[in-house]
Amino acid sequence: MTDTESIVKEAGLSPARIPEHIAIIMDGNGRWAKAQGKERLEGHWQGYRTLKNIVYDADALGVRYLTVYGFSSENWVRPENEVDGLMDLMLRAMQSEIEELIESGVRVRVSGRLHELPPDLRAEFESAMNRTTTCHRLTFHLAINYGGRAEVVDAVRTIAQKVQDGTLAPADIQESHISSNLYAPDIPDPDLLIRTAGELRLSNFLLWETAYSEIYVTPTCWPAFDRDHLIAAIADYQRRIRKFGAVVE
Ligand code: FPP
């Protein structure tokens, strides 16, 4: 038995149905901080510690892709000190984690309107992507300054350019043209979408890609989410019957 198989069995999960791609809306950092009498930014720092653990837990369980909503294109309206604090957190997190990510074979990908980020943070993300291109275990995919609608708009702009150039006829446009012009066309759609802190909405996350994802919502705030919560979400996923629009008896 491989290490992954024994970890999966020990967790009571079926090795045959580990989701290939898990996406997470890491919500509830602020509520967690408030409940502890701490500043909101302390909630984000604890959220980063949770994220670090979950990256390696997901990899150990055989998950191939993990996409997390790190900063949405709507988050810029938060108080300036929180936005600056989050930019600083992401920069410092990438700087301190990159060597361990490489050693662990984790490939880093970052999607979103990266050109609008502070230049040092953008450079750090680009360096992490370049340095991990040959890593072949988990792909850790961060959605940063990301919006699902903006992603579709960006894809449509590329397609419209082809139409204007005369290389694509409007009547020939298929779903595959949208899919192949999204930010990470080589990453398969998420099998399982986890949202922490209880809200029942998508918040503009992966709108196109989650068309057939199974959704799991837990009341636990992200800073308190751990390996056992991840296993519970995967166990719930394994009890679902995925139909993709078909009749399944
Ligand atoms: C939502 O909680 C969380 C965020 C907007 C930020 C998520 C960021 C992290 C977990 C740090 C990640 C680190 C890297 C390297 C990406 P909220 O503030 O909306 O919580 P609330 O709804 O309880 O106020």
PDB file of C-alpha atoms and ligand atoms in Angstrom:
ATOM      1  CA  MET A   1       0.000   0.000   0.000  1.00  0.00           C
ATOM      2  CA  THR A   2       1.311   3.492  -0.816  1.00  0.00           C
ATOM      3  CA  ASP A   3       1.524   6.181   1.891  1.00  0.00           C
ATOM      4  CA  THR A   4      -1.477   7.939   0.346  1.00  0.00           C
ATOM      5  CA  GLU A   5      -3.573   4.745   0.322  1.00  0.00           C
ATOM      6  CA  SER A   6      -2.881   4.020   3.981  1.00  0.00           C
ATOM      7  CA  ILE A   7      -3.600   7.641   5.035  1.00  0.00           C
ATOM      8  CA  VAL A   8      -6.873   7.559   3.075  1.00  0.00           C
ATOM      9  CA  LYS A   9      -7.905   4.196   4.581  1.00  0.00           C
ATOM     10  CA  GLU A  10      -7.007   5.335   8.078  1.00  0.00           C
ATOM     11  CA  ALA A  11      -9.225   8.395   7.532  1.00  0.00           C
ATOM     12  CA  GLY A  12     -12.124   6.060   6.661  1.00  0.00           C
ATOM     13  CA  LEU A  13     -12.293   7.335   3.071  1.00  0.00           C
ATOM     14  CA  SER A  14     -12.588   5.412  -0.173  1.00  0.00           C
ATOM     15  CA  PRO A  15      -9.338   5.652  -2.184  1.00  0.00           C
ATOM     16  CA  ALA A  16     -11.327   5.309  -5.416  1.00  0.00           C
ATOM     17  CA  ARG A  17     -13.271   8.554  -4.871  1.00  0.00           C
ATOM     18  CA  ILE A  18     -10.850  11.144  -3.576  1.00  0.00           C
ATOM     19  CA  PRO A  19     -11.851  14.406  -5.312  1.00  0.00           C
ATOM     20  CA  GLU A  20      -9.218  15.298  -7.870  1.00  0.00           C
ATOM     21  CA  HIS A  21      -9.848  19.027  -7.363  1.00  0.00           C
ATOM     22  CA  ILE A  22     -11.083  20.755  -4.196  1.00  0.00           C
ATOM     23  CA  ALA A  23     -11.881  24.484  -4.201  1.00  0.00           C
ATOM     24  CA  ILE A  24     -12.314  26.412  -0.939  1.00  0.00           C
ATOM     25  CA  ILE A  25     -13.979  29.702  -0.005  1.00  0.00           C
ATOM     26  CA  MET A  26     -11.997  30.434   3.169  1.00  0.00           C
ATOM     27  CA  ASP A  27     -14.607  32.534   4.979  1.00  0.00           C
ATOM     28  CA  GLY A  28     -14.972  33.573   8.599  1.00  0.00           C
ATOM     29  CA  ASN A  29     -11.529  34.946   9.507  1.00  0.00           C
ATOM     30  CA  GLY A  30     -13.091  38.168  10.817  1.00  0.00           C
ATOM     31  CA  ARG A  31     -15.823  36.390  12.807  1.00  0.00           C
ATOM     32  CA  TRP A  32     -13.274  34.014  14.299  1.00  0.00           C
ATOM     33  CA  ALA A  33     -11.089  36.959  15.355  1.00  0.00           C
ATOM     34  CA  LYS A  34     -14.039  38.832  16.874  1.00  0.00           C
ATOM     35  CA  ALA A  35     -15.097  35.778  18.875  1.00  0.00           C
ATOM     36  CA  GLN A  36     -11.545  35.584  20.275  1.00  0.00           C
ATOM     37  CA  GLY A  37     -11.425  39.320  21.048  1.00  0.00           C
ATOM     38  CA  LYS A  38      -8.706  39.794  18.414  1.00  0.00           C
ATOM     39  CA  GLU A  39      -8.171  42.171  15.481  1.00  0.00           C
ATOM     40  CA  ARG A  40      -9.471  41.048  12.055  1.00  0.00           C
ATOM     41  CA  LEU A  41      -5.927  40.782  10.729  1.00  0.00           C
ATOM     42  CA  GLU A  42      -5.101  38.236  13.406  1.00  0.00           C
ATOM     43  CA  GLY A  43      -7.928  36.146  11.963  1.00  0.00           C
ATOM     44  CA  HIS A  44      -6.286  36.326   8.533  1.00  0.00           C
ATOM     45  CA  TRP A  45      -2.919  35.292   9.997  1.00  0.00           C
ATOM     46  CA  GLN A  46      -4.545  32.307  11.687  1.00  0.00           C
ATOM     47  CA  GLY A  47      -6.270  31.596   8.364  1.00  0.00           C
ATOM     48  CA  TYR A  48      -2.865  31.424   6.718  1.00  0.00           C
ATOM     49  CA  ARG A  49      -1.698  28.851   9.307  1.00  0.00           C
ATOM     50  CA  THR A  50      -4.825  26.808   8.557  1.00  0.00           C
ATOM     51  CA  LEU A  51      -4.161  27.082   4.833  1.00  0.00           C
ATOM     52  CA  LYS A  52      -0.620  25.811   5.223  1.00  0.00           C
ATOM     53  CA  ASN A  53      -1.862  22.713   7.068  1.00  0.00           C
ATOM     54  CA  ILE A  54      -4.668  22.068   4.579  1.00  0.00           C
ATOM     55  CA  VAL A  55      -2.294  22.236   1.570  1.00  0.00           C
ATOM     56  CA  TYR A  56      -0.203  19.398   2.997  1.00  0.00           C
ATOM     57  CA  ASP A  57      -3.234  17.465   4.301  1.00  0.00           C
ATOM     58  CA  ALA A  58      -4.894  17.610   0.880  1.00  0.00           C
ATOM     59  CA  ASP A  59      -1.682  16.441  -0.780  1.00  0.00           C
ATOM     60  CA  ALA A  60      -1.307  13.570   1.700  1.00  0.00           C
ATOM     61  CA  LEU A  61      -4.870  12.439   0.914  1.00  0.00           C
ATOM     62  CA  GLY A  62      -4.106  12.322  -2.816  1.00  0.00           C
ATOM     63  CA  VAL A  63      -5.943  15.479  -3.899  1.00  0.00           C
ATOM     64  CA  ARG A  64      -4.298  16.736  -7.116  1.00  0.00           C
ATOM     65  CA  TYR A  65      -5.565  20.358  -7.233  1.00  0.00           C
ATOM     66  CA  LEU A  66      -6.485  22.737  -4.423  1.00  0.00           C
ATOM     67  CA  THR A  67      -7.899  26.157  -5.384  1.00  0.00           C
ATOM     68  CA  VAL A  68      -8.422  28.765  -2.655  1.00  0.00           C
ATOM     69  CA  TYR A  69     -10.092  32.176  -2.746  1.00  0.00           C
ATOM     70  CA  GLY A  70      -7.338  34.332  -1.235  1.00  0.00           C
ATOM     71  CA  PHE A  71      -8.512  37.813  -2.254  1.00  0.00           C
ATOM     72  CA  SER A  72     -11.546  38.648  -4.354  1.00  0.00           C
ATOM     73  CA  SER A  73     -11.805  41.508  -6.825  1.00  0.00           C
ATOM     74  CA  GLU A  74     -14.471  42.907  -4.451  1.00  0.00           C
ATOM     75  CA  ASN A  75     -12.192  42.842  -1.356  1.00  0.00           C
ATOM     76  CA  TRP A  76     -10.489  46.179  -2.277  1.00  0.00           C
ATOM     77  CA  VAL A  77     -13.413  48.030  -0.618  1.00  0.00           C
ATOM     78  CA  ARG A  78     -12.357  46.800   2.840  1.00  0.00           C
ATOM     79  CA  PRO A  79     -10.651  49.288   5.201  1.00  0.00           C
ATOM     80  CA  GLU A  80      -7.224  50.317   3.918  1.00  0.00           C
ATOM     81  CA  ASN A  81      -5.351  48.773   6.855  1.00  0.00           C
ATOM     82  CA  GLU A  82      -7.025  45.394   6.227  1.00  0.00           C
ATOM     83  CA  VAL A  83      -6.251  45.463   2.484  1.00  0.00           C
ATOM     84  CA  ASP A  84      -2.633  46.490   3.147  1.00  0.00           C
ATOM     85  CA  GLY A  85      -2.376  43.858   5.878  1.00  0.00           C
ATOM     86  CA  LEU A  86      -3.630  41.137   3.536  1.00  0.00           C
ATOM     87  CA  MET A  87      -1.164  42.164   0.793  1.00  0.00           C
ATOM     88  CA  ASP A  88       1.663  42.096   3.346  1.00  0.00           C
ATOM     89  CA  LEU A  89       0.487  38.729   4.720  1.00  0.00           C
ATOM     90  CA  MET A  90       0.416  37.157   1.245  1.00  0.00           C
ATOM     91  CA  LEU A  91       3.881  38.507   0.427  1.00  0.00           C
ATOM     92  CA  ARG A  92       5.402  37.264   3.676  1.00  0.00           C
ATOM     93  CA  ALA A  93       3.585  33.919   3.440  1.00  0.00           C
ATOM     94  CA  MET A  94       4.894  33.250  -0.078  1.00  0.00           C
ATOM     95  CA  GLN A  95       8.421  34.284   0.934  1.00  0.00           C
ATOM     96  CA  SER A  96       8.489  32.004   3.956  1.00  0.00           C
ATOM     97  CA  GLU A  97       6.726  28.986   2.399  1.00  0.00           C
ATOM     98  CA  ILE A  98       8.270  28.727  -1.042  1.00  0.00           C
ATOM     99  CA  GLU A  99      11.262  26.498  -0.136  1.00  0.00           C
ATOM    100  CA  GLU A 100       9.055  23.974   1.715  1.00  0.00           C
ATOM    101  CA  LEU A 101       6.539  23.992  -1.141  1.00  0.00           C
ATOM    102  CA  ILE A 102       9.306  23.186  -3.627  1.00  0.00           C
ATOM    103  CA  GLU A 103      10.780  20.455  -1.392  1.00  0.00           C
ATOM    104  CA  SER A 104       7.298  18.936  -1.068  1.00  0.00           C
ATOM    105  CA  GLY A 105       6.716  18.954  -4.822  1.00  0.00           C
ATOM    106  CA  VAL A 106       3.821  21.420  -4.648  1.00  0.00           C
ATOM    107  CA  ARG A 107       3.223  23.389  -7.837  1.00  0.00           C
ATOM    108  CA  VAL A 108       2.015  26.971  -7.289  1.00  0.00           C
ATOM    109  CA  ARG A 109      -0.413  28.682  -9.657  1.00  0.00           C
ATOM    110  CA  VAL A 110      -2.003  32.080  -9.178  1.00  0.00           C
ATOM    111  CA  SER A 111      -5.053  33.313 -11.095  1.00  0.00           C
ATOM    112  CA  GLY A 112      -6.727  36.706 -11.213  1.00  0.00           C
ATOM    113  CA  ARG A 113      -5.995  40.223 -12.432  1.00  0.00           C
ATOM    114  CA  LEU A 114      -2.429  40.056 -11.130  1.00  0.00           C
ATOM    115  CA  HIS A 115      -1.351  43.247 -12.925  1.00  0.00           C
ATOM    116  CA  GLU A 116      -3.453  45.242 -10.397  1.00  0.00           C
ATOM    117  CA  LEU A 117      -1.524  43.860  -7.375  1.00  0.00           C
ATOM    118  CA  PRO A 118       1.394  45.647  -5.655  1.00  0.00           C
ATOM    119  CA  PRO A 119       4.462  44.969  -7.867  1.00  0.00           C
ATOM    120  CA  ASP A 120       6.452  43.158  -5.132  1.00  0.00           C
ATOM    121  CA  LEU A 121       3.568  40.749  -4.463  1.00  0.00           C
ATOM    122  CA  ARG A 122       3.029  40.118  -8.154  1.00  0.00           C
ATOM    123  CA  ALA A 123       6.774  39.423  -8.586  1.00  0.00           C
ATOM    124  CA  GLU A 124       6.718  36.999  -5.641  1.00  0.00           C
ATOM    125  CA  PHE A 125       3.784  35.083  -7.137  1.00  0.00           C
ATOM    126  CA  GLU A 126       5.448  34.968 -10.545  1.00  0.00           C
ATOM    127  CA  SER A 127       8.687  33.713  -9.014  1.00  0.00           C
ATOM    128  CA  ALA A 128       6.773  30.996  -7.080  1.00  0.00           C
ATOM    129  CA  MET A 129       5.020  29.884 -10.273  1.00  0.00           C
ATOM    130  CA  ASN A 130       8.295  29.796 -12.233  1.00  0.00           C
ATOM    131  CA  ARG A 131      10.167  27.952  -9.502  1.00  0.00           C
ATOM    132  CA  THR A 132       7.525  25.213  -9.166  1.00  0.00           C
ATOM    133  CA  THR A 133       6.706  24.439 -12.807  1.00  0.00           C
ATOM    134  CA  THR A 134       8.382  21.023 -12.558  1.00  0.00           C
ATOM    135  CA  CYS A 135       6.724  20.081  -9.240  1.00  0.00           C
ATOM    136  CA  HIS A 136       4.383  17.152  -9.746  1.00  0.00           C
ATOM    137  CA  ARG A 137       2.435  16.573  -6.573  1.00  0.00           C
ATOM    138  CA  LEU A 138      -0.461  18.855  -5.543  1.00  0.00           C
ATOM    139  CA  THR A 139      -1.160  21.971  -7.637  1.00  0.00           C
ATOM    140  CA  PHE A 140      -1.863  24.764  -5.143  1.00  0.00           C
ATOM    141  CA  HIS A 141      -3.928  27.306  -7.048  1.00  0.00           C
ATOM    142  CA  LEU A 142      -4.510  30.713  -5.475  1.00  0.00           C
ATOM    143  CA  ALA A 143      -7.302  32.973  -6.730  1.00  0.00           C
ATOM    144  CA  ILE A 144      -6.013  36.490  -6.001  1.00  0.00           C
ATOM    145  CA  ASN A 145      -7.728  39.706  -7.125  1.00  0.00           C
ATOM    146  CA  TYR A 146     -10.030  37.149  -8.670  1.00  0.00           C
ATOM    147  CA  GLY A 147     -13.646  37.517  -9.726  1.00  0.00           C
ATOM    148  CA  GLY A 148     -15.618  34.840 -11.563  1.00  0.00           C
ATOM    149  CA  ARG A 149     -17.437  37.358 -13.753  1.00  0.00           C
ATOM    150  CA  ALA A 150     -14.190  39.215 -14.539  1.00  0.00           C
ATOM    151  CA  GLU A 151     -12.647  35.879 -15.553  1.00  0.00           C
ATOM    152  CA  VAL A 152     -15.469  35.254 -18.041  1.00  0.00           C
ATOM    153  CA  VAL A 153     -15.212  38.860 -19.307  1.00  0.00           C
ATOM    154  CA  ASP A 154     -11.456  38.402 -19.873  1.00  0.00           C
ATOM    155  CA  ALA A 155     -12.145  35.169 -21.798  1.00  0.00           C
ATOM    156  CA  VAL A 156     -14.843  36.848 -23.895  1.00  0.00           C
ATOM    157  CA  ARG A 157     -12.433  39.694 -24.779  1.00  0.00           C
ATOM    158  CA  THR A 158      -9.936  37.180 -26.193  1.00  0.00           C
ATOM    159  CA  ILE A 159     -12.679  35.433 -28.163  1.00  0.00           C
ATOM    160  CA  ALA A 160     -14.070  38.759 -29.454  1.00  0.00           C
ATOM    161  CA  GLN A 161     -10.584  39.651 -30.710  1.00  0.00           C
ATOM    162  CA  LYS A 162     -10.506  36.402 -32.747  1.00  0.00           C
ATOM    163  CA  VAL A 163     -13.911  37.247 -34.203  1.00  0.00           C
ATOM    164  CA  GLN A 164     -12.707  40.752 -35.083  1.00  0.00           C
ATOM    165  CA  ASP A 165      -9.547  39.291 -36.675  1.00  0.00           C
ATOM    166  CA  GLY A 166     -11.742  37.021 -38.772  1.00  0.00           C
ATOM    167  CA  THR A 167     -10.242  33.791 -37.362  1.00  0.00           C
ATOM    168  CA  LEU A 168     -13.432  32.726 -35.559  1.00  0.00           C
ATOM    169  CA  ALA A 169     -17.048  32.938 -36.716  1.00  0.00           C
ATOM    170  CA  PRO A 170     -19.668  33.806 -34.023  1.00  0.00           C
ATOM    171  CA  ALA A 171     -21.707  30.744 -34.992  1.00  0.00           C
ATOM    172  CA  ASP A 172     -18.703  28.501 -34.277  1.00  0.00           C
ATOM    173  CA  ILE A 173     -18.296  29.655 -30.654  1.00  0.00           C
ATOM    174  CA  GLN A 174     -18.655  26.698 -28.286  1.00  0.00           C
ATOM    175  CA  GLU A 175     -18.417  26.242 -24.504  1.00  0.00           C
ATOM    176  CA  SER A 176     -14.889  24.985 -25.095  1.00  0.00           C
ATOM    177  CA  HIS A 177     -13.873  28.440 -26.369  1.00  0.00           C
ATOM    178  CA  ILE A 178     -14.826  29.949 -23.003  1.00  0.00           C
ATOM    179  CA  SER A 179     -13.218  27.106 -20.994  1.00  0.00           C
ATOM    180  CA  SER A 180      -9.963  27.282 -22.920  1.00  0.00           C
ATOM    181  CA  ASN A 181      -9.666  31.057 -22.377  1.00  0.00           C
ATOM    182  CA  LEU A 182     -10.189  31.044 -18.599  1.00  0.00           C
ATOM    183  CA  TYR A 183      -7.203  31.825 -16.333  1.00  0.00           C
ATOM    184  CA  ALA A 184      -6.199  28.174 -15.741  1.00  0.00           C
ATOM    185  CA  PRO A 185      -7.563  26.139 -18.650  1.00  0.00           C
ATOM    186  CA  ASP A 186      -5.317  23.160 -17.857  1.00  0.00           C
ATOM    187  CA  ILE A 187      -6.801  22.718 -14.367  1.00  0.00           C
ATOM    188  CA  PRO A 188      -9.897  20.474 -14.314  1.00  0.00           C
ATOM    189  CA  ASP A 189     -13.153  21.818 -12.871  1.00  0.00           C
ATOM    190  CA  PRO A 190     -13.513  21.405  -9.081  1.00  0.00           C
ATOM    191  CA  ASP A 191     -15.201  18.194  -7.939  1.00  0.00           C
ATOM    192  CA  LEU A 192     -15.866  19.576  -4.469  1.00  0.00           C
ATOM    193  CA  LEU A 193     -16.385  23.180  -3.360  1.00  0.00           C
ATOM    194  CA  ILE A 194     -16.047  23.785   0.381  1.00  0.00           C
ATOM    195  CA  ARG A 195     -17.264  26.997   1.994  1.00  0.00           C
ATOM    196  CA  THR A 196     -16.495  27.691   5.653  1.00  0.00           C
ATOM    197  CA  ALA A 197     -18.421  29.933   8.079  1.00  0.00           C
ATOM    198  CA  GLY A 198     -21.880  28.924   6.927  1.00  0.00           C
ATOM    199  CA  GLU A 199     -22.933  31.322   4.150  1.00  0.00           C
ATOM    200  CA  LEU A 200     -24.849  29.662   1.302  1.00  0.00           C
ATOM    201  CA  ARG A 201     -23.480  31.570  -1.696  1.00  0.00           C
ATOM    202  CA  LEU A 202     -20.711  31.446  -4.305  1.00  0.00           C
ATOM    203  CA  SER A 203     -19.513  35.065  -3.880  1.00  0.00           C
ATOM    204  CA  ASN A 204     -18.299  35.312  -7.494  1.00  0.00           C
ATOM    205  CA  PHE A 205     -15.910  32.340  -7.123  1.00  0.00           C
ATOM    206  CA  LEU A 206     -15.253  30.027 -10.098  1.00  0.00           C
ATOM    207  CA  LEU A 207     -18.701  30.700 -11.606  1.00  0.00           C
ATOM    208  CA  TRP A 208     -18.021  28.813 -14.836  1.00  0.00           C
ATOM    209  CA  GLU A 209     -15.913  26.027 -13.352  1.00  0.00           C
ATOM    210  CA  THR A 210     -18.306  25.008 -10.536  1.00  0.00           C
ATOM    211  CA  ALA A 211     -21.231  24.177 -12.852  1.00  0.00           C
ATOM    212  CA  TYR A 212     -21.192  20.538 -11.651  1.00  0.00           C
ATOM    213  CA  SER A 213     -19.184  20.801  -8.425  1.00  0.00           C
ATOM    214  CA  GLU A 214     -20.583  19.267  -5.259  1.00  0.00           C
ATOM    215  CA  ILE A 215     -20.989  21.998  -2.616  1.00  0.00           C
ATOM    216  CA  TYR A 216     -20.210  21.468   1.063  1.00  0.00           C
ATOM    217  CA  VAL A 217     -20.822  24.223   3.606  1.00  0.00           C
ATOM    218  CA  THR A 218     -19.585  23.986   7.182  1.00  0.00           C
ATOM    219  CA  PRO A 219     -20.374  26.424  10.026  1.00  0.00           C
ATOM    220  CA  THR A 220     -16.733  26.242  11.142  1.00  0.00           C
ATOM    221  CA  CYS A 221     -14.797  29.464  10.527  1.00  0.00           C
ATOM    222  CA  TRP A 222     -11.709  29.063   8.352  1.00  0.00           C
ATOM    223  CA  PRO A 223      -9.103  29.637  11.100  1.00  0.00           C
ATOM    224  CA  ALA A 224     -10.627  26.697  13.033  1.00  0.00           C
ATOM    225  CA  PHE A 225     -10.877  24.374  10.013  1.00  0.00           C
ATOM    226  CA  ASP A 226      -8.540  21.394  10.274  1.00  0.00           C
ATOM    227  CA  ARG A 227      -7.706  17.986   8.814  1.00  0.00           C
ATOM    228  CA  ASP A 228     -10.743  16.355  10.449  1.00  0.00           C
ATOM    229  CA  HIS A 229     -13.043  18.951   8.851  1.00  0.00           C
ATOM    230  CA  LEU A 230     -11.394  18.291   5.478  1.00  0.00           C
ATOM    231  CA  ILE A 231     -11.913  14.546   5.911  1.00  0.00           C
ATOM    232  CA  ALA A 232     -15.581  15.138   6.890  1.00  0.00           C
ATOM    233  CA  ALA A 233     -16.094  17.212   3.720  1.00  0.00           C
ATOM    234  CA  ILE A 234     -14.529  14.511   1.535  1.00  0.00           C
ATOM    235  CA  ALA A 235     -16.570  11.775   3.291  1.00  0.00           C
ATOM    236  CA  ASP A 236     -19.746  13.774   2.561  1.00  0.00           C
ATOM    237  CA  TYR A 237     -18.655  14.153  -1.079  1.00  0.00           C
ATOM    238  CA  GLN A 238     -18.110  10.397  -1.317  1.00  0.00           C
ATOM    239  CA  ARG A 239     -21.746   9.805  -0.315  1.00  0.00           C
ATOM    240  CA  ARG A 240     -23.055  12.016  -3.157  1.00  0.00           C
ATOM    241  CA  ILE A 241     -24.248  10.640  -6.491  1.00  0.00           C
ATOM    242  CA  ARG A 242     -22.946  12.849  -9.289  1.00  0.00           C
ATOM    243  CA  LYS A 243     -25.375  12.970 -12.181  1.00  0.00           C
ATOM    244  CA  PHE A 244     -24.075  15.678 -14.561  1.00  0.00           C
ATOM    245  CA  GLY A 245     -27.638  16.145 -15.817  1.00  0.00           C
ATOM    246  CA  ALA A 246     -28.273  12.443 -16.472  1.00  0.00           C
ATOM    247  CA  VAL A 247     -30.792  10.078 -14.821  1.00  0.00           C
ATOM    248  CA  VAL A 248     -29.014   7.862 -12.314  1.00  0.00           C
ATOM    249  CA  GLU A 249     -31.155   5.077 -10.790  1.00  0.00           C
TER     250      GLU A 249
HETATM  251  C1  FPP B   1     -12.599  35.822   4.338  1.00  0.00           C
HETATM  252  O1  FPP B   1     -12.858  36.035   5.715  1.00  0.00           O
HETATM  253  C2  FPP B   1     -11.173  35.709   4.104  1.00  0.00           C
HETATM  254  C3  FPP B   1     -10.425  36.533   3.308  1.00  0.00           C
HETATM  255  C4  FPP B   1     -10.990  37.682   2.579  1.00  0.00           C
HETATM  256  C5  FPP B   1      -8.965  36.373   3.177  1.00  0.00           C
HETATM  257  C6  FPP B   1      -8.488  34.966   3.109  1.00  0.00           C
HETATM  258  C7  FPP B   1      -7.034  34.960   3.279  1.00  0.00           C
HETATM  259  C8  FPP B   1      -6.347  34.069   4.032  1.00  0.00           C
HETATM  260  C9  FPP B   1      -6.943  32.896   4.693  1.00  0.00           C
HETATM  261  C10 FPP B   1      -4.883  34.211   4.126  1.00  0.00           C
HETATM  262  C11 FPP B   1      -4.394  33.451   2.948  1.00  0.00           C
HETATM  263  C12 FPP B   1      -2.980  33.504   2.693  1.00  0.00           C
HETATM  264  C13 FPP B   1      -2.499  33.370   1.423  1.00  0.00           C
HETATM  265  C14 FPP B   1      -1.059  33.193   1.205  1.00  0.00           C
HETATM  266  C15 FPP B   1      -3.413  33.384   0.257  1.00  0.00           C
HETATM  267  P1  FPP B   1     -13.622  37.366   6.143  1.00  0.00           P
HETATM  268  O2  FPP B   1     -12.603  38.398   6.491  1.00  0.00           O
HETATM  269  O3  FPP B   1     -14.593  37.778   5.093  1.00  0.00           O
HETATM  270  O4  FPP B   1     -14.360  36.873   7.426  1.00  0.00           O
HETATM  271  P2  FPP B   1     -15.746  37.436   8.008  1.00  0.00           P
HETATM  272  O5  FPP B   1     -16.802  37.181   6.948  1.00  0.00           O
HETATM  273  O6  FPP B   1     -15.955  36.598   9.237  1.00  0.00           O
HETATM  274  O7  FPP B   1     -15.548  38.883   8.302  1.00  0.00           O
END
